[in-house]
């Protein structure tokens, strides 16, 4: 038989773990009162248990075990999808705050409207997936984080990689436009270089993706402003 | 305040039209993609 202290310890551990339904979906925290039909769709997406886990080593130290679990589950649910989903969550508590599912679009975008008052004062991370027909690297539009006060981390989950942007300082509109413009140009110049040195379309795509990804990592991490970009290969 | 969040991805396709536009611009400026990348990196490339 277990002693009272051991039972208390088990209860404490259980209370700190994310709550999952029988399909592996994270349950909406009871603190959230709004109806969310996109979240209902998200909950019912099957989980791919065959892929490698996203562990705490893949994510920033500040992420709680519940947040790590949320990211892992997001990747398992979205890895086989042809469309994009975006979750907004608190990376210290693991609370899911918004969920947007774009299951009737072309697969290359997801959008949603959020209330800044709900997010203010929280530790916000936004995660979205890039379907397999799209590049894994962040696009210039994925750097909206630079202009949002409440937003600390952006995660992009793709078939074989996870990209993490960290930016806790608010940049001016001019700086943001400059960075996004340069990122867009790095993508275009990478395409041009890859196309001029390859004939095979698959090779062009592969070289462009690799070159753009490497240039992006170097550009962001060498930038004089305090922005961090990391890539985890899974 | 309400804020619109948009997330996009680059397609795994060769956009020949975009590449052609880039080449025209590079030709007009008498430069190359490598040179333009160097400019973005302030010659540290």
PDB file of C-alpha atoms in Angstrom:
ATOM      1  CA  UNK A   1       0.000   0.000   0.000  1.00  0.00           C
ATOM      2  CA  UNK A   2       1.097   3.591  -0.651  1.00  0.00           C
ATOM      3  CA  UNK A   3       1.612   6.004   2.213  1.00  0.00           C
ATOM      4  CA  UNK A   4      -0.352   9.266   2.360  1.00  0.00           C
ATOM      5  CA  UNK A   5       2.695  11.304   1.349  1.00  0.00           C
ATOM      6  CA  UNK A   6       3.267   9.132  -1.754  1.00  0.00           C
ATOM      7  CA  UNK A   7      -0.418   9.447  -2.721  1.00  0.00           C
ATOM      8  CA  UNK A   8      -0.236  13.238  -2.250  1.00  0.00           C
ATOM      9  CA  UNK A   9       2.839  13.320  -4.475  1.00  0.00           C
ATOM     10  CA  UNK A  10       1.002  11.329  -7.205  1.00  0.00           C
ATOM     11  CA  UNK A  11      -1.984  13.686  -7.006  1.00  0.00           C
ATOM     12  CA  UNK A  12       0.315  16.707  -7.246  1.00  0.00           C
ATOM     13  CA  UNK A  13       2.088  15.252 -10.316  1.00  0.00           C
ATOM     14  CA  UNK A  14      -1.255  14.365 -11.930  1.00  0.00           C
ATOM     15  CA  UNK A  15      -2.562  17.910 -11.382  1.00  0.00           C
ATOM     16  CA  UNK A  16       0.481  19.358 -13.058  1.00  0.00           C
ATOM     17  CA  UNK A  17       0.225  17.202 -16.168  1.00  0.00           C
ATOM     18  CA  UNK A  18      -1.787  18.374 -19.181  1.00  0.00           C
ATOM     19  CA  UNK A  19      -5.251  16.962 -19.269  1.00  0.00           C
ATOM     20  CA  UNK A  20      -5.939  14.858 -22.333  1.00  0.00           C
ATOM     21  CA  UNK A  21      -9.162  13.461 -23.695  1.00  0.00           C
ATOM     22  CA  UNK A  22      -9.352   9.881 -25.000  1.00  0.00           C
ATOM     23  CA  UNK A  23      -8.214  11.028 -28.475  1.00  0.00           C
ATOM     24  CA  UNK A  24      -5.108  12.726 -27.158  1.00  0.00           C
ATOM     25  CA  UNK A  25      -6.635  16.206 -27.424  1.00  0.00           C
ATOM     26  CA  UNK A  26      -5.679  18.747 -24.819  1.00  0.00           C
ATOM     27  CA  UNK A  27      -8.729  19.842 -22.884  1.00  0.00           C
ATOM     28  CA  UNK A  28      -9.609  23.528 -22.921  1.00  0.00           C
ATOM     29  CA  UNK A  29      -8.748  25.041 -19.522  1.00  0.00           C
ATOM     30  CA  UNK A  30     -11.894  25.708 -17.509  1.00  0.00           C
ATOM     31  CA  UNK A  31     -10.796  29.336 -17.054  1.00  0.00           C
ATOM     32  CA  UNK A  32     -11.648  29.958 -20.701  1.00  0.00           C
ATOM     33  CA  UNK A  33     -15.286  30.772 -21.076  1.00  0.00           C
ATOM     34  CA  UNK A  34     -15.719  31.432 -24.777  1.00  0.00           C
ATOM     35  CA  UNK A  35     -17.160  28.946 -27.248  1.00  0.00           C
ATOM     36  CA  UNK A  36     -14.613  27.785 -29.786  1.00  0.00           C
ATOM     37  CA  UNK A  37     -15.728  25.698 -32.752  1.00  0.00           C
ATOM     38  CA  UNK A  38     -12.166  25.619 -34.173  1.00  0.00           C
ATOM     39  CA  UNK A  39     -10.957  24.093 -30.929  1.00  0.00           C
ATOM     40  CA  UNK A  40     -13.625  21.393 -31.237  1.00  0.00           C
ATOM     41  CA  UNK A  41     -12.251  20.588 -34.714  1.00  0.00           C
ATOM     42  CA  UNK A  42      -8.711  20.548 -33.328  1.00  0.00           C
ATOM     43  CA  UNK A  43      -9.666  18.201 -30.503  1.00  0.00           C
ATOM     44  CA  UNK A  44     -10.971  15.613 -32.931  1.00  0.00           C
ATOM     45  CA  UNK A  45      -7.925  15.524 -35.208  1.00  0.00           C
ATOM     46  CA  UNK A  46      -6.236  12.114 -34.865  1.00  0.00           C
ATOM     47  CA  UNK A  47      -2.865  11.921 -33.140  1.00  0.00           C
ATOM     48  CA  UNK A  48       0.166  10.473 -34.935  1.00  0.00           C
ATOM     49  CA  UNK A  49       1.926   8.447 -32.233  1.00  0.00           C
ATOM     50  CA  UNK A  50       4.625   7.176 -34.647  1.00  0.00           C
ATOM     51  CA  UNK A  51       6.701  10.363 -34.799  1.00  0.00           C
ATOM     52  CA  UNK A  52       9.511  11.439 -32.491  1.00  0.00           C
ATOM     53  CA  UNK A  53       8.428  13.406 -29.418  1.00  0.00           C
ATOM     54  CA  UNK A  54       9.102  17.084 -28.971  1.00  0.00           C
ATOM     55  CA  UNK A  55      10.968  17.025 -25.666  1.00  0.00           C
ATOM     56  CA  UNK A  56      11.834  19.840 -23.277  1.00  0.00           C
ATOM     57  CA  UNK A  57      15.350  19.893 -24.788  1.00  0.00           C
ATOM     58  CA  UNK A  58      13.866  21.110 -28.086  1.00  0.00           C
ATOM     59  CA  UNK A  59      12.156  24.108 -26.496  1.00  0.00           C
ATOM     60  CA  UNK A  60      13.242  27.149 -24.452  1.00  0.00           C
ATOM     61  CA  UNK A  61      13.906  26.495 -20.750  1.00  0.00           C
ATOM     62  CA  UNK A  62      11.021  28.756 -19.757  1.00  0.00           C
ATOM     63  CA  UNK A  63       8.456  26.348 -21.227  1.00  0.00           C
ATOM     64  CA  UNK A  64       6.587  24.412 -18.533  1.00  0.00           C
ATOM     65  CA  UNK A  65       6.059  20.624 -18.875  1.00  0.00           C
ATOM     66  CA  UNK A  66       2.422  21.360 -19.820  1.00  0.00           C
ATOM     67  CA  UNK A  67       3.532  23.719 -22.582  1.00  0.00           C
ATOM     68  CA  UNK A  68       6.039  21.127 -23.865  1.00  0.00           C
ATOM     69  CA  UNK A  69       3.222  18.567 -23.954  1.00  0.00           C
ATOM     70  CA  UNK A  70       0.983  21.020 -25.806  1.00  0.00           C
ATOM     71  CA  UNK A  71       3.689  21.589 -28.469  1.00  0.00           C
ATOM     72  CA  UNK A  72       4.319  17.839 -28.773  1.00  0.00           C
ATOM     73  CA  UNK A  73       0.599  17.150 -29.200  1.00  0.00           C
ATOM     74  CA  UNK A  74       0.255  19.981 -31.732  1.00  0.00           C
ATOM     75  CA  UNK A  75       3.012  18.445 -33.843  1.00  0.00           C
ATOM     76  CA  UNK A  76       1.476  14.962 -33.603  1.00  0.00           C
ATOM     77  CA  UNK A  77      -1.931  16.296 -34.669  1.00  0.00           C
ATOM     78  CA  UNK A  78      -0.770  18.562 -37.500  1.00  0.00           C
ATOM     79  CA  UNK A  79       2.109  16.634 -39.099  1.00  0.00           C
ATOM     80  CA  UNK A  80      -0.172  14.831 -41.593  1.00  0.00           C
ATOM     81  CA  UNK A  81      -2.521  17.752 -42.291  1.00  0.00           C
ATOM     82  CA  UNK A  82      -2.705  19.543 -45.676  1.00  0.00           C
ATOM     83  CA  UNK A  83      -3.821  22.783 -43.971  1.00  0.00           C
ATOM     84  CA  UNK A  84      -2.615  25.135 -41.240  1.00  0.00           C
ATOM     85  CA  UNK A  85      -3.642  25.479 -37.601  1.00  0.00           C
ATOM     86  CA  UNK A  86      -2.527  28.167 -35.159  1.00  0.00           C
ATOM     87  CA  UNK A  87      -2.637  27.957 -31.359  1.00  0.00           C
ATOM     88  CA  UNK A  88      -1.987  30.787 -28.953  1.00  0.00           C
ATOM     89  CA  UNK A  89      -0.959  29.605 -25.500  1.00  0.00           C
ATOM     90  CA  UNK A  90       0.774  30.612 -22.266  1.00  0.00           C
ATOM     91  CA  UNK A  91       4.176  28.882 -22.271  1.00  0.00           C
ATOM     92  CA  UNK A  92       4.526  29.072 -18.478  1.00  0.00           C
ATOM     93  CA  UNK A  93       1.143  27.605 -17.546  1.00  0.00           C
ATOM     94  CA  UNK A  94       0.412  25.608 -20.706  1.00  0.00           C
ATOM     95  CA  UNK A  95      -3.046  27.241 -20.953  1.00  0.00           C
ATOM     96  CA  UNK A  96      -4.440  27.217 -24.454  1.00  0.00           C
ATOM     97  CA  UNK A  97      -6.021  30.605 -25.151  1.00  0.00           C
ATOM     98  CA  UNK A  98      -6.972  30.671 -28.846  1.00  0.00           C
ATOM     99  CA  UNK A  99      -7.220  28.073 -31.589  1.00  0.00           C
ATOM    100  CA  UNK A 100      -7.631  28.814 -35.317  1.00  0.00           C
ATOM    101  CA  UNK A 101      -8.130  26.110 -37.942  1.00  0.00           C
ATOM    102  CA  UNK A 102      -8.026  26.936 -41.658  1.00  0.00           C
ATOM    103  CA  UNK A 103      -9.305  23.639 -43.041  1.00  0.00           C
ATOM    104  CA  UNK A 104     -11.040  25.208 -46.058  1.00  0.00           C
ATOM    105  CA  UNK A 105      -8.103  27.269 -47.376  1.00  0.00           C
ATOM    106  CA  UNK A 106      -5.304  26.410 -49.800  1.00  0.00           C
ATOM    107  CA  UNK A 107      -3.041  25.207 -46.993  1.00  0.00           C
ATOM    108  CA  UNK A 108      -0.487  28.009 -47.066  1.00  0.00           C
ATOM    109  CA  UNK A 109      -2.023  30.289 -44.455  1.00  0.00           C
ATOM    110  CA  UNK A 110      -3.986  30.545 -41.257  1.00  0.00           C
ATOM    111  CA  UNK A 111      -5.422  33.664 -39.692  1.00  0.00           C
ATOM    112  CA  UNK A 112      -7.390  34.757 -36.648  1.00  0.00           C
ATOM    113  CA  UNK A 113      -8.398  37.807 -34.662  1.00  0.00           C
ATOM    114  CA  UNK A 114      -7.344  38.005 -31.007  1.00  0.00           C
ATOM    115  CA  UNK A 115      -8.157  40.412 -28.205  1.00  0.00           C
ATOM    116  CA  UNK A 116      -4.963  41.991 -26.868  1.00  0.00           C
ATOM    117  CA  UNK A 117      -6.592  42.498 -23.442  1.00  0.00           C
ATOM    118  CA  UNK A 118      -6.951  38.709 -23.019  1.00  0.00           C
ATOM    119  CA  UNK A 119      -3.277  38.147 -23.889  1.00  0.00           C
ATOM    120  CA  UNK A 120      -1.728  41.074 -22.047  1.00  0.00           C
ATOM    121  CA  UNK A 121       0.211  40.077 -18.901  1.00  0.00           C
ATOM    122  CA  UNK A 122       0.536  36.462 -20.014  1.00  0.00           C
ATOM    123  CA  UNK A 123       3.566  34.658 -21.435  1.00  0.00           C
ATOM    124  CA  UNK A 124       2.486  34.169 -24.997  1.00  0.00           C
ATOM    125  CA  UNK A 125       3.730  31.729 -27.592  1.00  0.00           C
ATOM    126  CA  UNK A 126       2.073  31.244 -30.974  1.00  0.00           C
ATOM    127  CA  UNK A 127       2.546  27.978 -32.830  1.00  0.00           C
ATOM    128  CA  UNK A 128       1.455  27.101 -36.344  1.00  0.00           C
ATOM    129  CA  UNK A 129       2.257  24.283 -38.756  1.00  0.00           C
ATOM    130  CA  UNK A 130       3.608  24.272 -42.292  1.00  0.00           C
ATOM    131  CA  UNK A 131       2.076  21.389 -44.299  1.00  0.00           C
ATOM    132  CA  UNK A 132       4.439  19.083 -46.217  1.00  0.00           C
ATOM    133  CA  UNK A 133       3.809  20.841 -49.565  1.00  0.00           C
ATOM    134  CA  UNK A 134       5.259  24.044 -48.081  1.00  0.00           C
ATOM    135  CA  UNK A 135       8.748  25.018 -46.936  1.00  0.00           C
ATOM    136  CA  UNK A 136       9.568  24.463 -43.290  1.00  0.00           C
ATOM    137  CA  UNK A 137      11.452  27.754 -42.766  1.00  0.00           C
ATOM    138  CA  UNK A 138       9.602  30.808 -41.445  1.00  0.00           C
ATOM    139  CA  UNK A 139       8.252  33.141 -44.113  1.00  0.00           C
ATOM    140  CA  UNK A 140       8.671  36.913 -43.754  1.00  0.00           C
ATOM    141  CA  UNK A 141       5.095  37.105 -42.445  1.00  0.00           C
ATOM    142  CA  UNK A 142       5.966  34.719 -39.616  1.00  0.00           C
ATOM    143  CA  UNK A 143       7.886  37.610 -38.036  1.00  0.00           C
ATOM    144  CA  UNK A 144       4.754  39.450 -36.893  1.00  0.00           C
ATOM    145  CA  UNK A 145       6.099  38.654 -33.398  1.00  0.00           C
ATOM    146  CA  UNK A 146       8.503  41.598 -33.724  1.00  0.00           C
ATOM    147  CA  UNK A 147       5.656  44.087 -33.507  1.00  0.00           C
ATOM    148  CA  UNK A 148       3.470  42.511 -30.815  1.00  0.00           C
ATOM    149  CA  UNK A 149       3.914  43.525 -27.175  1.00  0.00           C
ATOM    150  CA  UNK A 150       2.367  40.389 -25.659  1.00  0.00           C
ATOM    151  CA  UNK A 151       4.153  37.880 -27.879  1.00  0.00           C
ATOM    152  CA  UNK A 152       7.484  36.278 -26.756  1.00  0.00           C
ATOM    153  CA  UNK A 153       7.871  33.143 -28.891  1.00  0.00           C
ATOM    154  CA  UNK A 154       6.761  31.962 -32.308  1.00  0.00           C
ATOM    155  CA  UNK A 155       7.057  28.276 -33.210  1.00  0.00           C
ATOM    156  CA  UNK A 156       6.740  26.833 -36.691  1.00  0.00           C
ATOM    157  CA  UNK A 157       6.211  23.084 -36.789  1.00  0.00           C
ATOM    158  CA  UNK A 158       6.839  21.228 -40.032  1.00  0.00           C
ATOM    159  CA  UNK A 159       7.324  17.676 -41.216  1.00  0.00           C
ATOM    160  CA  UNK A 160      10.913  17.338 -40.005  1.00  0.00           C
ATOM    161  CA  UNK A 161      11.817  20.570 -38.241  1.00  0.00           C
ATOM    162  CA  UNK A 162      10.755  22.989 -35.555  1.00  0.00           C
ATOM    163  CA  UNK A 163      11.731  26.661 -35.875  1.00  0.00           C
ATOM    164  CA  UNK A 164      11.578  28.953 -32.848  1.00  0.00           C
ATOM    165  CA  UNK A 165      11.690  32.754 -32.977  1.00  0.00           C
ATOM    166  CA  UNK A 166      12.286  34.532 -29.666  1.00  0.00           C
ATOM    167  CA  UNK A 167      11.718  38.268 -29.462  1.00  0.00           C
ATOM    168  CA  UNK A 168      10.730  39.959 -26.228  1.00  0.00           C
ATOM    169  CA  UNK A 169      11.414  43.521 -27.276  1.00  0.00           C
ATOM    170  CA  UNK A 170       9.033  45.638 -29.264  1.00  0.00           C
ATOM    171  CA  UNK A 171      10.627  46.946 -32.449  1.00  0.00           C
ATOM    172  CA  UNK A 172       9.688  50.060 -34.353  1.00  0.00           C
ATOM    173  CA  UNK A 173       7.598  49.744 -37.482  1.00  0.00           C
ATOM    174  CA  UNK A 174      10.552  50.857 -39.625  1.00  0.00           C
ATOM    175  CA  UNK A 175      12.845  48.203 -38.141  1.00  0.00           C
ATOM    176  CA  UNK A 176      10.190  45.515 -38.616  1.00  0.00           C
ATOM    177  CA  UNK A 177       9.531  46.504 -42.236  1.00  0.00           C
ATOM    178  CA  UNK A 178      13.264  46.513 -42.909  1.00  0.00           C
ATOM    179  CA  UNK A 179      13.738  43.021 -41.422  1.00  0.00           C
ATOM    180  CA  UNK A 180      10.709  41.547 -43.206  1.00  0.00           C
ATOM    181  CA  UNK A 181      11.766  43.125 -46.488  1.00  0.00           C
ATOM    182  CA  UNK A 182      15.271  41.672 -46.171  1.00  0.00           C
ATOM    183  CA  UNK A 183      13.867  38.235 -45.306  1.00  0.00           C
ATOM    184  CA  UNK A 184      11.616  38.295 -48.370  1.00  0.00           C
ATOM    185  CA  UNK A 185      14.621  39.268 -50.516  1.00  0.00           C
ATOM    186  CA  UNK A 186      16.780  36.506 -49.025  1.00  0.00           C
ATOM    187  CA  UNK A 187      14.065  34.062 -50.127  1.00  0.00           C
ATOM    188  CA  UNK A 188      13.898  35.491 -53.657  1.00  0.00           C
ATOM    189  CA  UNK A 189      17.698  35.585 -54.092  1.00  0.00           C
ATOM    190  CA  UNK A 190      17.945  32.000 -52.776  1.00  0.00           C
ATOM    191  CA  UNK A 191      15.361  30.926 -55.387  1.00  0.00           C
ATOM    192  CA  UNK A 192      17.280  32.718 -58.133  1.00  0.00           C
ATOM    193  CA  UNK A 193      20.619  31.154 -57.152  1.00  0.00           C
ATOM    194  CA  UNK A 194      19.093  27.666 -56.842  1.00  0.00           C
ATOM    195  CA  UNK A 195      17.329  27.958 -60.195  1.00  0.00           C
ATOM    196  CA  UNK A 196      20.466  29.097 -61.995  1.00  0.00           C
ATOM    197  CA  UNK A 197      22.537  26.176 -60.712  1.00  0.00           C
ATOM    198  CA  UNK A 198      20.045  23.314 -61.122  1.00  0.00           C
ATOM    199  CA  UNK A 199      17.823  21.959 -63.869  1.00  0.00           C
ATOM    200  CA  UNK A 200      15.812  19.490 -61.866  1.00  0.00           C
ATOM    201  CA  UNK A 201      12.833  21.122 -60.121  1.00  0.00           C
ATOM    202  CA  UNK A 202      13.191  19.015 -56.976  1.00  0.00           C
ATOM    203  CA  UNK A 203      16.857  19.978 -56.716  1.00  0.00           C
ATOM    204  CA  UNK A 204      15.975  23.676 -57.106  1.00  0.00           C
ATOM    205  CA  UNK A 205      13.408  23.432 -54.301  1.00  0.00           C
ATOM    206  CA  UNK A 206      15.805  21.510 -52.056  1.00  0.00           C
ATOM    207  CA  UNK A 207      18.714  23.908 -52.597  1.00  0.00           C
ATOM    208  CA  UNK A 208      16.512  26.986 -52.209  1.00  0.00           C
ATOM    209  CA  UNK A 209      15.024  25.690 -48.943  1.00  0.00           C
ATOM    210  CA  UNK A 210      18.475  24.884 -47.559  1.00  0.00           C
ATOM    211  CA  UNK A 211      20.119  28.135 -48.669  1.00  0.00           C
ATOM    212  CA  UNK A 212      17.233  30.334 -47.512  1.00  0.00           C
ATOM    213  CA  UNK A 213      17.061  28.532 -44.141  1.00  0.00           C
ATOM    214  CA  UNK A 214      20.805  29.003 -43.528  1.00  0.00           C
ATOM    215  CA  UNK A 215      20.765  32.661 -44.608  1.00  0.00           C
ATOM    216  CA  UNK A 216      17.755  33.325 -42.402  1.00  0.00           C
ATOM    217  CA  UNK A 217      19.421  31.771 -39.341  1.00  0.00           C
ATOM    218  CA  UNK A 218      22.529  33.861 -39.915  1.00  0.00           C
ATOM    219  CA  UNK A 219      20.644  37.072 -40.663  1.00  0.00           C
ATOM    220  CA  UNK A 220      18.383  36.926 -37.602  1.00  0.00           C
ATOM    221  CA  UNK A 221      20.998  35.723 -35.129  1.00  0.00           C
ATOM    222  CA  UNK A 222      23.571  38.298 -36.275  1.00  0.00           C
ATOM    223  CA  UNK A 223      21.062  41.126 -36.173  1.00  0.00           C
ATOM    224  CA  UNK A 224      21.942  43.938 -33.778  1.00  0.00           C
ATOM    225  CA  UNK A 225      18.482  43.697 -32.210  1.00  0.00           C
ATOM    226  CA  UNK A 226      17.803  41.022 -29.626  1.00  0.00           C
ATOM    227  CA  UNK A 227      16.050  38.380 -31.739  1.00  0.00           C
ATOM    228  CA  UNK A 228      16.877  34.683 -31.618  1.00  0.00           C
ATOM    229  CA  UNK A 229      16.081  32.078 -34.240  1.00  0.00           C
ATOM    230  CA  UNK A 230      16.714  28.366 -33.737  1.00  0.00           C
ATOM    231  CA  UNK A 231      15.998  25.275 -35.771  1.00  0.00           C
ATOM    232  CA  UNK A 232      15.515  21.801 -34.341  1.00  0.00           C
ATOM    233  CA  UNK A 233      15.678  18.869 -36.735  1.00  0.00           C
ATOM    234  CA  UNK A 234      13.407  16.040 -35.607  1.00  0.00           C
TER     235      UNK A 234
ATOM    236  CA  UNK B   1      -7.734  46.075 -29.000  1.00  0.00           C
ATOM    237  CA  UNK B   2      -8.382  43.407 -31.634  1.00  0.00           C
ATOM    238  CA  UNK B   3      -5.339  42.187 -33.549  1.00  0.00           C
ATOM    239  CA  UNK B   4      -5.345  40.154 -36.738  1.00  0.00           C
ATOM    240  CA  UNK B   5      -2.781  37.358 -36.827  1.00  0.00           C
ATOM    241  CA  UNK B   6      -1.752  35.918 -40.185  1.00  0.00           C
ATOM    242  CA  UNK B   7       0.695  33.088 -40.725  1.00  0.00           C
ATOM    243  CA  UNK B   8       1.834  32.006 -44.184  1.00  0.00           C
ATOM    244  CA  UNK B   9       4.299  29.495 -45.651  1.00  0.00           C
ATOM    245  CA  UNK B  10       6.425  29.514 -48.800  1.00  0.00           C
ATOM    246  CA  UNK B  11       5.297  26.852 -51.309  1.00  0.00           C
ATOM    247  CA  UNK B  12       7.644  24.033 -52.315  1.00  0.00           C
ATOM    248  CA  UNK B  13       7.339  25.090 -55.936  1.00  0.00           C
ATOM    249  CA  UNK B  14       9.627  26.985 -58.256  1.00  0.00           C
ATOM    250  CA  UNK B  15       8.075  30.399 -58.863  1.00  0.00           C
ATOM    251  CA  UNK B  16       9.563  31.063 -62.315  1.00  0.00           C
ATOM    252  CA  UNK B  17       7.637  34.321 -62.661  1.00  0.00           C
ATOM    253  CA  UNK B  18       9.101  35.719 -59.427  1.00  0.00           C
ATOM    254  CA  UNK B  19      12.598  34.536 -60.416  1.00  0.00           C
ATOM    255  CA  UNK B  20      12.256  36.215 -63.811  1.00  0.00           C
ATOM    256  CA  UNK B  21      11.268  39.505 -62.132  1.00  0.00           C
ATOM    257  CA  UNK B  22      14.275  39.250 -59.783  1.00  0.00           C
ATOM    258  CA  UNK B  23      16.611  38.606 -62.742  1.00  0.00           C
ATOM    259  CA  UNK B  24      15.249  41.627 -64.638  1.00  0.00           C
ATOM    260  CA  UNK B  25      15.845  43.823 -61.598  1.00  0.00           C
ATOM    261  CA  UNK B  26      19.342  42.403 -61.049  1.00  0.00           C
ATOM    262  CA  UNK B  27      20.187  43.023 -64.714  1.00  0.00           C
ATOM    263  CA  UNK B  28      18.875  46.580 -64.470  1.00  0.00           C
ATOM    264  CA  UNK B  29      21.089  47.196 -61.438  1.00  0.00           C
ATOM    265  CA  UNK B  30      23.979  45.300 -63.055  1.00  0.00           C
ATOM    266  CA  UNK B  31      24.401  43.056 -60.019  1.00  0.00           C
ATOM    267  CA  UNK B  32      23.856  39.465 -58.844  1.00  0.00           C
ATOM    268  CA  UNK B  33      21.858  37.694 -56.137  1.00  0.00           C
ATOM    269  CA  UNK B  34      25.111  36.966 -54.287  1.00  0.00           C
ATOM    270  CA  UNK B  35      25.981  40.690 -54.303  1.00  0.00           C
ATOM    271  CA  UNK B  36      22.514  41.630 -53.049  1.00  0.00           C
ATOM    272  CA  UNK B  37      22.820  39.073 -50.228  1.00  0.00           C
ATOM    273  CA  UNK B  38      26.188  40.602 -49.305  1.00  0.00           C
ATOM    274  CA  UNK B  39      24.485  43.999 -49.112  1.00  0.00           C
ATOM    275  CA  UNK B  40      21.866  42.628 -46.725  1.00  0.00           C
ATOM    276  CA  UNK B  41      24.649  41.213 -44.563  1.00  0.00           C
ATOM    277  CA  UNK B  42      26.612  44.465 -44.868  1.00  0.00           C
ATOM    278  CA  UNK B  43      29.381  42.651 -46.784  1.00  0.00           C
ATOM    279  CA  UNK B  44      29.872  40.099 -44.003  1.00  0.00           C
ATOM    280  CA  UNK B  45      28.979  37.131 -46.237  1.00  0.00           C
TER     281      UNK B  45
END
